[in-house]
PDB file of C-alpha atoms in Angstrom:
ATOM      1  CA  MET A   1     133.227  31.998-122.155  1.00 43.00           C
ATOM      2  CA  ASN A   2     130.983  29.730-120.267  1.00 45.00           C
ATOM      3  CA  LYS A   3     132.894  26.890-118.198  1.00 47.00           C
ATOM      4  CA  ASN A   4     130.649  24.377-119.275  1.00 44.00           C
ATOM      5  CA  TYR A   5     131.321  25.021-122.886  1.00 41.00           C
ATOM      6  CA  SER A   6     134.838  23.139-122.951  1.00 40.00           C
ATOM      7  CA  ALA A   7     133.055  20.255-121.213  1.00 42.00           C
ATOM      8  CA  ILE A   8     130.527  19.878-124.195  1.00 44.00           C
ATOM      9  CA  VAL A   9     133.081  20.528-127.055  1.00 45.00           C
ATOM     10  CA  LYS A  10     135.545  18.107-125.302  1.00 51.00           C
ATOM     11  CA  LYS A  11     136.068  14.749-127.247  1.00 59.00           C
ATOM     12  CA  THR A  12     136.159  11.301-125.813  1.00 84.00           C
ATOM     13  CA  LEU A  13     139.197   9.562-127.568  1.00 88.00           C
ATOM     14  CA  ILE A  14     139.313   5.798-127.233  1.00 88.00           C
ATOM     15  CA  GLY A  15     142.182   3.101-128.699  1.00 89.00           C
ATOM     16  CA  THR A  16     141.559   0.551-131.726  1.00 88.00           C
ATOM     17  CA  ARG A  17     140.711  -2.255-129.370  1.00 85.00           C
ATOM     18  CA  GLU A  18     137.525  -0.214-128.116  1.00 84.00           C
ATOM     19  CA  ALA A  19     136.506   1.089-131.421  1.00 87.00           C
ATOM     20  CA  ALA A  20     136.606  -2.438-132.876  1.00 85.00           C
ATOM     21  CA  PHE A  21     134.202  -3.211-129.931  1.00 80.00           C
ATOM     22  CA  LEU A  22     131.717  -0.434-130.430  1.00 82.00           C
ATOM     23  CA  LEU A  23     131.681  -0.964-134.567  1.00 82.00           C
ATOM     24  CA  GLY A  24     131.199  -4.805-134.155  1.00 79.00           C
ATOM     25  CA  ILE A  25     134.249  -5.885-136.313  1.00 82.00           C
ATOM     26  CA  CYS A  26     137.950  -7.005-135.620  1.00 83.00           C
ATOM     27  CA  CYS A  27     140.720  -4.788-134.556  1.00 86.00           C
ATOM     28  CA  GLN A  28     142.788  -5.678-137.725  1.00 88.00           C
ATOM     29  CA  ARG A  29     139.970  -4.129-139.688  1.00 88.00           C
ATOM     30  CA  VAL A  30     139.906  -0.821-137.685  1.00 91.00           C
ATOM     31  CA  ARG A  31     143.938  -0.581-138.349  1.00 92.00           C
ATOM     32  CA  THR A  32     143.113  -1.040-141.859  1.00 91.00           C
ATOM     33  CA  LEU A  33     140.302   1.571-141.720  1.00 92.00           C
ATOM     34  CA  LEU A  34     142.865   3.614-140.087  1.00 93.00           C
ATOM     35  CA  SER A  35     145.544   3.104-142.491  1.00 91.00           C
ATOM     36  CA  GLN A  36     143.244   4.361-145.218  1.00 90.00           C
ATOM     37  CA  ASN A  37     142.304   7.620-143.412  1.00 91.00           C
ATOM     38  CA  ARG A  38     138.322   6.313-143.485  1.00 90.00           C
ATOM     39  CA  ILE A  39     137.950   6.949-139.476  1.00 91.00           C
ATOM     40  CA  LYS A  40     136.994  10.639-138.990  1.00 90.00           C
ATOM     41  CA  GLY A  41     139.339  12.491-136.768  1.00 91.00           C
ATOM     42  CA  ALA A  42     141.665   9.680-136.019  1.00 92.00           C
ATOM     43  CA  TYR A  43     145.279  10.457-135.353  1.00 92.00           C
ATOM     44  CA  LYS A  44     148.417   8.869-133.849  1.00 91.00           C
ATOM     45  CA  HIS A  45     149.636  10.121-130.778  1.00 90.00           C
ATOM     46  CA  LYS A  46     153.025   8.428-129.109  1.00 90.00           C
ATOM     47  CA  GLY A  47     152.516   5.488-131.248  1.00 90.00           C
ATOM     48  CA  PHE A  48     148.631   4.787-130.467  1.00 90.00           C
ATOM     49  CA  TRP A  49     145.790   5.612-132.585  1.00 91.00           C
ATOM     50  CA  GLN A  50     143.363   8.197-130.722  1.00 92.00           C
ATOM     51  CA  ILE A  51     139.945   7.805-132.008  1.00 92.00           C
ATOM     52  CA  PRO A  52     137.174  10.328-131.437  1.00 91.00           C
ATOM     53  CA  LEU A  53     133.839   9.453-130.564  1.00 88.00           C
ATOM     54  CA  TYR A  54     130.825  11.408-132.228  1.00 86.00           C
ATOM     55  CA  ASN A  55     127.748  10.442-130.443  1.00 81.00           C
ATOM     56  CA  ASN A  56     129.424   7.906-128.514  1.00 81.00           C
ATOM     57  CA  MET A  57     130.546   6.048-131.866  1.00 85.00           C
ATOM     58  CA  PRO A  58     133.474   6.358-134.137  1.00 88.00           C
ATOM     59  CA  VAL A  59     132.474   7.237-137.435  1.00 88.00           C
ATOM     60  CA  VAL A  60     133.666   5.386-140.247  1.00 88.00           C
ATOM     61  CA  VAL A  61     133.616   7.214-143.926  1.00 87.00           C
ATOM     62  CA  PRO A  62     132.429   4.636-146.283  1.00 85.00           C
ATOM     63  CA  GLY A  63     134.479   3.654-149.182  1.00 82.00           C
ATOM     64  CA  THR A  64     134.040   4.543-152.952  1.00 82.00           C
ATOM     65  CA  ARG A  65     133.756   1.094-154.444  1.00 80.00           C
ATOM     66  CA  GLY A  66     132.743  -2.394-153.237  1.00 68.00           C
ATOM     67  CA  PRO A  67     129.676  -3.586-151.050  1.00 66.00           C
ATOM     68  CA  GLU A  68     128.645  -1.486-147.945  1.00 70.00           C
ATOM     69  CA  GLY A  69     130.761  -1.875-144.827  1.00 66.00           C
ATOM     70  CA  VAL A  70     129.332  -4.287-142.267  1.00 62.00           C
ATOM     71  CA  TRP A  71     130.142  -2.060-139.423  1.00 67.00           C
ATOM     72  CA  SER A  72     127.990  -0.812-136.295  1.00 63.00           C
ATOM     73  CA  LYS A  73     126.520   2.749-136.997  1.00 64.00           C
ATOM     74  CA  ARG A  74     124.992   3.312-133.472  1.00 64.00           C
ATOM     75  CA  LEU A  75     125.735   2.062-129.985  1.00 62.00           C
ATOM     76  CA  ARG A  76     123.993  -1.452-129.260  1.00 67.00           C
ATOM     77  CA  GLU A  77     120.887  -1.133-126.827  1.00 76.00           C
ATOM     78  CA  LYS A  78     121.088  -4.950-125.919  1.00 81.00           C
ATOM     79  CA  PRO A  79     124.013  -6.400-124.014  1.00 86.00           C
ATOM     80  CA  THR A  80     126.402  -9.253-124.918  1.00 87.00           C
ATOM     81  CA  ARG A  81     125.181 -12.593-123.424  1.00 90.00           C
ATOM     82  CA  ILE A  82     127.433 -15.293-122.476  1.00 91.00           C
ATOM     83  CA  HIS A  83     125.937 -18.814-121.665  1.00 90.00           C
ATOM     84  CA  VAL A  84     127.581 -22.223-120.615  1.00 89.00           C
ATOM     85  CA  ASN A  85     125.949 -24.640-122.759  1.00 87.00           C
ATOM     86  CA  GLN A  86     124.896 -27.733-120.539  1.00 87.00           C
ATOM     87  CA  GLN A  87     123.902 -30.006-123.215  1.00 88.00           C
ATOM     88  CA  LYS A  88     127.058 -29.904-124.710  1.00 87.00           C
ATOM     89  CA  ILE A  89     128.970 -30.391-121.156  1.00 88.00           C
ATOM     90  CA  LYS A  90     126.839 -33.492-120.929  1.00 90.00           C
ATOM     91  CA  ALA A  91     127.800 -34.628-124.582  1.00 89.00           C
ATOM     92  CA  ASN A  92     131.869 -33.988-123.832  1.00 87.00           C
ATOM     93  CA  GLY A  93     131.615 -35.623-120.530  1.00 88.00           C
ATOM     94  CA  LYS A  94     129.949 -38.905-122.504  1.00 89.00           C
ATOM     95  CA  ARG A  95     132.669 -38.711-125.332  1.00 87.00           C
ATOM     96  CA  ILE A  96     135.537 -38.427-122.513  1.00 87.00           C
ATOM     97  CA  LYS A  97     133.781 -41.343-120.794  1.00 89.00           C
ATOM     98  CA  ASN A  98     133.649 -43.611-123.972  1.00 88.00           C
ATOM     99  CA  ASP A  99     137.242 -42.651-125.279  1.00 85.00           C
ATOM    100  CA  PRO A 100     139.561 -41.461-122.309  1.00 82.00           C
ATOM    101  CA  GLN A 101     142.299 -40.647-124.638  1.00 83.00           C
ATOM    102  CA  MET A 102     140.278 -37.716-126.132  1.00 80.00           C
ATOM    103  CA  THR A 103     142.217 -34.381-126.552  1.00 78.00           C
ATOM    104  CA  PRO A 104     140.809 -30.989-125.763  1.00 73.00           C
ATOM    105  CA  GLU A 105     140.612 -30.273-129.492  1.00 72.00           C
ATOM    106  CA  GLN A 106     138.200 -32.938-129.872  1.00 78.00           C
ATOM    107  CA  LEU A 107     135.702 -31.731-127.364  1.00 81.00           C
ATOM    108  CA  MET A 108     132.973 -29.157-128.513  1.00 83.00           C
ATOM    109  CA  PRO A 109     133.417 -25.758-127.109  1.00 83.00           C
ATOM    110  CA  VAL A 110     130.620 -25.156-124.625  1.00 86.00           C
ATOM    111  CA  ILE A 111     130.727 -21.331-123.898  1.00 87.00           C
ATOM    112  CA  ALA A 112     128.342 -19.208-126.186  1.00 86.00           C
ATOM    113  CA  LEU A 113     128.796 -15.678-126.931  1.00 85.00           C
ATOM    114  CA  LYS A 114     125.454 -14.070-128.056  1.00 83.00           C
ATOM    115  CA  GLN A 115     126.105 -10.692-129.607  1.00 78.00           C
ATOM    116  CA  THR A 116     123.594  -8.993-131.466  1.00 73.00           C
ATOM    117  CA  ASN A 117     123.431 -11.165-134.689  1.00 73.00           C
ATOM    118  CA  ARG A 118     126.435 -13.278-133.766  1.00 76.00           C
ATOM    119  CA  ASN A 119     126.850 -16.515-131.850  1.00 80.00           C
ATOM    120  CA  ASP A 120     130.196 -17.684-131.489  1.00 80.00           C
ATOM    121  CA  LEU A 121     131.386 -20.632-129.465  1.00 81.00           C
ATOM    122  CA  GLY A 122     134.717 -21.086-127.356  1.00 80.00           C
ATOM    123  CA  TYR A 123     136.552 -22.705-124.343  1.00 80.00           C
ATOM    124  CA  GLN A 124     137.613 -19.541-122.240  1.00 81.00           C
ATOM    125  CA  MET A 125     137.040 -15.814-122.185  1.00 82.00           C
ATOM    126  CA  GLU A 126     137.776 -12.698-120.631  1.00 81.00           C
ATOM    127  CA  ILE A 127     135.220 -10.212-119.661  1.00 83.00           C
ATOM    128  CA  ASP A 128     136.977  -6.425-119.913  1.00 78.00           C
ATOM    129  CA  GLY A 129     134.433  -4.650-117.433  1.00 82.00           C
ATOM    130  CA  PRO A 130     131.410  -4.851-115.220  1.00 88.00           C
ATOM    131  CA  CYS A 131     129.133  -7.777-115.784  1.00 90.00           C
ATOM    132  CA  ARG A 132     126.174  -9.361-114.222  1.00 92.00           C
ATOM    133  CA  ILE A 133     124.741 -12.985-113.618  1.00 92.00           C
ATOM    134  CA  VAL A 134     121.329 -13.432-114.745  1.00 92.00           C
ATOM    135  CA  TYR A 135     118.661 -15.825-113.741  1.00 92.00           C
ATOM    136  CA  LYS A 136     115.404 -15.923-115.144  1.00 91.00           C
ATOM    137  CA  PRO A 137     113.481 -19.601-114.855  1.00 88.00           C
ATOM    138  CA  TYR A 138     110.431 -18.097-116.324  1.00 92.00           C
ATOM    139  CA  ASP A 139     111.608 -15.999-118.817  1.00 90.00           C
ATOM    140  CA  PRO A 140     114.588 -17.855-120.760  1.00 88.00           C
ATOM    141  CA  LEU A 141     116.538 -16.708-123.610  1.00 85.00           C
ATOM    142  CA  PRO A 142     115.433 -18.338-127.232  1.00 84.00           C
ATOM    143  CA  CYS A 143     118.118 -20.833-126.898  1.00 82.00           C
ATOM    144  CA  GLY A 144     116.573 -22.031-123.661  1.00 85.00           C
ATOM    145  CA  ALA A 145     118.996 -20.828-121.230  1.00 88.00           C
ATOM    146  CA  HIS A 146     117.850 -19.890-117.675  1.00 90.00           C
ATOM    147  CA  LEU A 147     121.222 -18.437-116.675  1.00 91.00           C
ATOM    148  CA  TRP A 148     123.812 -16.206-118.334  1.00 92.00           C
ATOM    149  CA  ILE A 149     126.321 -13.281-117.938  1.00 93.00           C
ATOM    150  CA  GLU A 150     125.253 -10.034-119.462  1.00 92.00           C
ATOM    151  CA  THR A 151     127.901  -7.059-119.946  1.00 88.00           C
ATOM    152  CA  TYR A 152     128.054  -4.268-122.368  1.00 82.00           C
ATOM    153  CA  TYR A 153     131.819  -4.239-122.278  1.00 79.00           C
ATOM    154  CA  PRO A 154     134.304  -5.995-124.697  1.00 75.00           C
ATOM    155  CA  VAL A 155     134.509  -9.857-124.196  1.00 78.00           C
ATOM    156  CA  GLN A 156     137.520 -11.562-125.498  1.00 75.00           C
ATOM    157  CA  PHE A 157     138.049 -15.127-126.346  1.00 75.00           C
ATOM    158  CA  VAL A 158     141.402 -16.563-125.028  1.00 72.00           C
ATOM    159  CA  ASP A 159     143.258 -18.681-127.362  1.00 62.00           C
ATOM    160  CA  THR A 160     144.528 -21.536-124.914  1.00 54.00           C
ATOM    161  CA  LYS A 161     146.554 -23.510-127.934  1.00 54.00           C
ATOM    162  CA  PHE A 162     148.091 -20.539-129.733  1.00 48.00           C
ATOM    163  CA  LYS A 163     145.824 -21.065-132.372  1.00 54.00           C
ATOM    164  CA  PRO A 164     143.567 -18.003-133.115  1.00 52.00           C
ATOM    165  CA  MET A 165     141.113 -19.896-135.222  1.00 53.00           C
ATOM    166  CA  THR A 166     140.251 -22.358-132.263  1.00 52.00           C
ATOM    167  CA  ALA A 167     139.806 -19.260-129.918  1.00 58.00           C
ATOM    168  CA  ARG A 168     136.594 -17.921-131.403  1.00 58.00           C
ATOM    169  CA  GLN A 169     134.405 -19.667-133.789  1.00 56.00           C
ATOM    170  CA  ALA A 170     131.407 -19.053-135.471  1.00 54.00           C
ATOM    171  CA  TYR A 171     128.128 -21.262-134.301  1.00 51.00           C
ATOM    172  CA  LYS A 172     127.425 -22.459-137.975  1.00 52.00           C
ATOM    173  CA  TYR A 173     130.941 -23.683-138.429  1.00 52.00           C
ATOM    174  CA  VAL A 174     131.430 -25.429-134.995  1.00 51.00           C
ATOM    175  CA  ALA A 175     127.602 -27.127-135.591  1.00 48.00           C
ATOM    176  CA  ASN A 176     128.713 -28.307-138.925  1.00 50.00           C
ATOM    177  CA  HIS A 177     132.079 -29.750-138.039  1.00 49.00           C
ATOM    178  CA  TYR A 178     130.792 -31.547-135.135  1.00 47.00           C
ATOM    179  CA  SER A 179     127.648 -32.816-136.654  1.00 48.00           C
ATOM    180  CA  LYS A 180     129.500 -34.683-139.329  1.00 47.00           C
ATOM    181  CA  ARG A 181     131.191 -37.093-136.393  1.00 45.00           C
ATOM    182  CA  LYS A 182     129.390 -39.887-134.679  1.00 45.00           C
ATOM    183  CA  PHE A 183     129.517 -39.471-131.213  1.00 38.00           C
TER     184      PHE A 183
END
């Protein structure tokens, strides 16, 4: 038997957090799919889920009823981009100057996470792997950013107030929430 054969057949195993990142869904949804035996080849080993990768992606078996799933079926080609919005920093500064008693909950989130078709906002985040800082003054992002951080690794919003709803907020909800207020 060829020595390289075992290396070819060897499966790469990942946990629920990595699977959630690759599929573009939350960890809780991955655990729900696992409990329904809908992730191909997944098993528990010493209390932790082991999820095999096929073509560098976990395979989710579609359900028999209901709408089609929204998980990713292949690897992303574009990296996750993290952008700090200068306009919101300036607006927060003006709001603090006008009302020094303003609490952090009343300030607009300034860190934008741009991931494929998502645009989420938050106050603090962790990058679990290598990343790079990109400065392109002659080729900005569609949002107008000239400086941003790129990574292919998972990015986790940090919840500083112990409220999961404030850790990661979709842009459309944040924009609507703050547009109703007068600054």
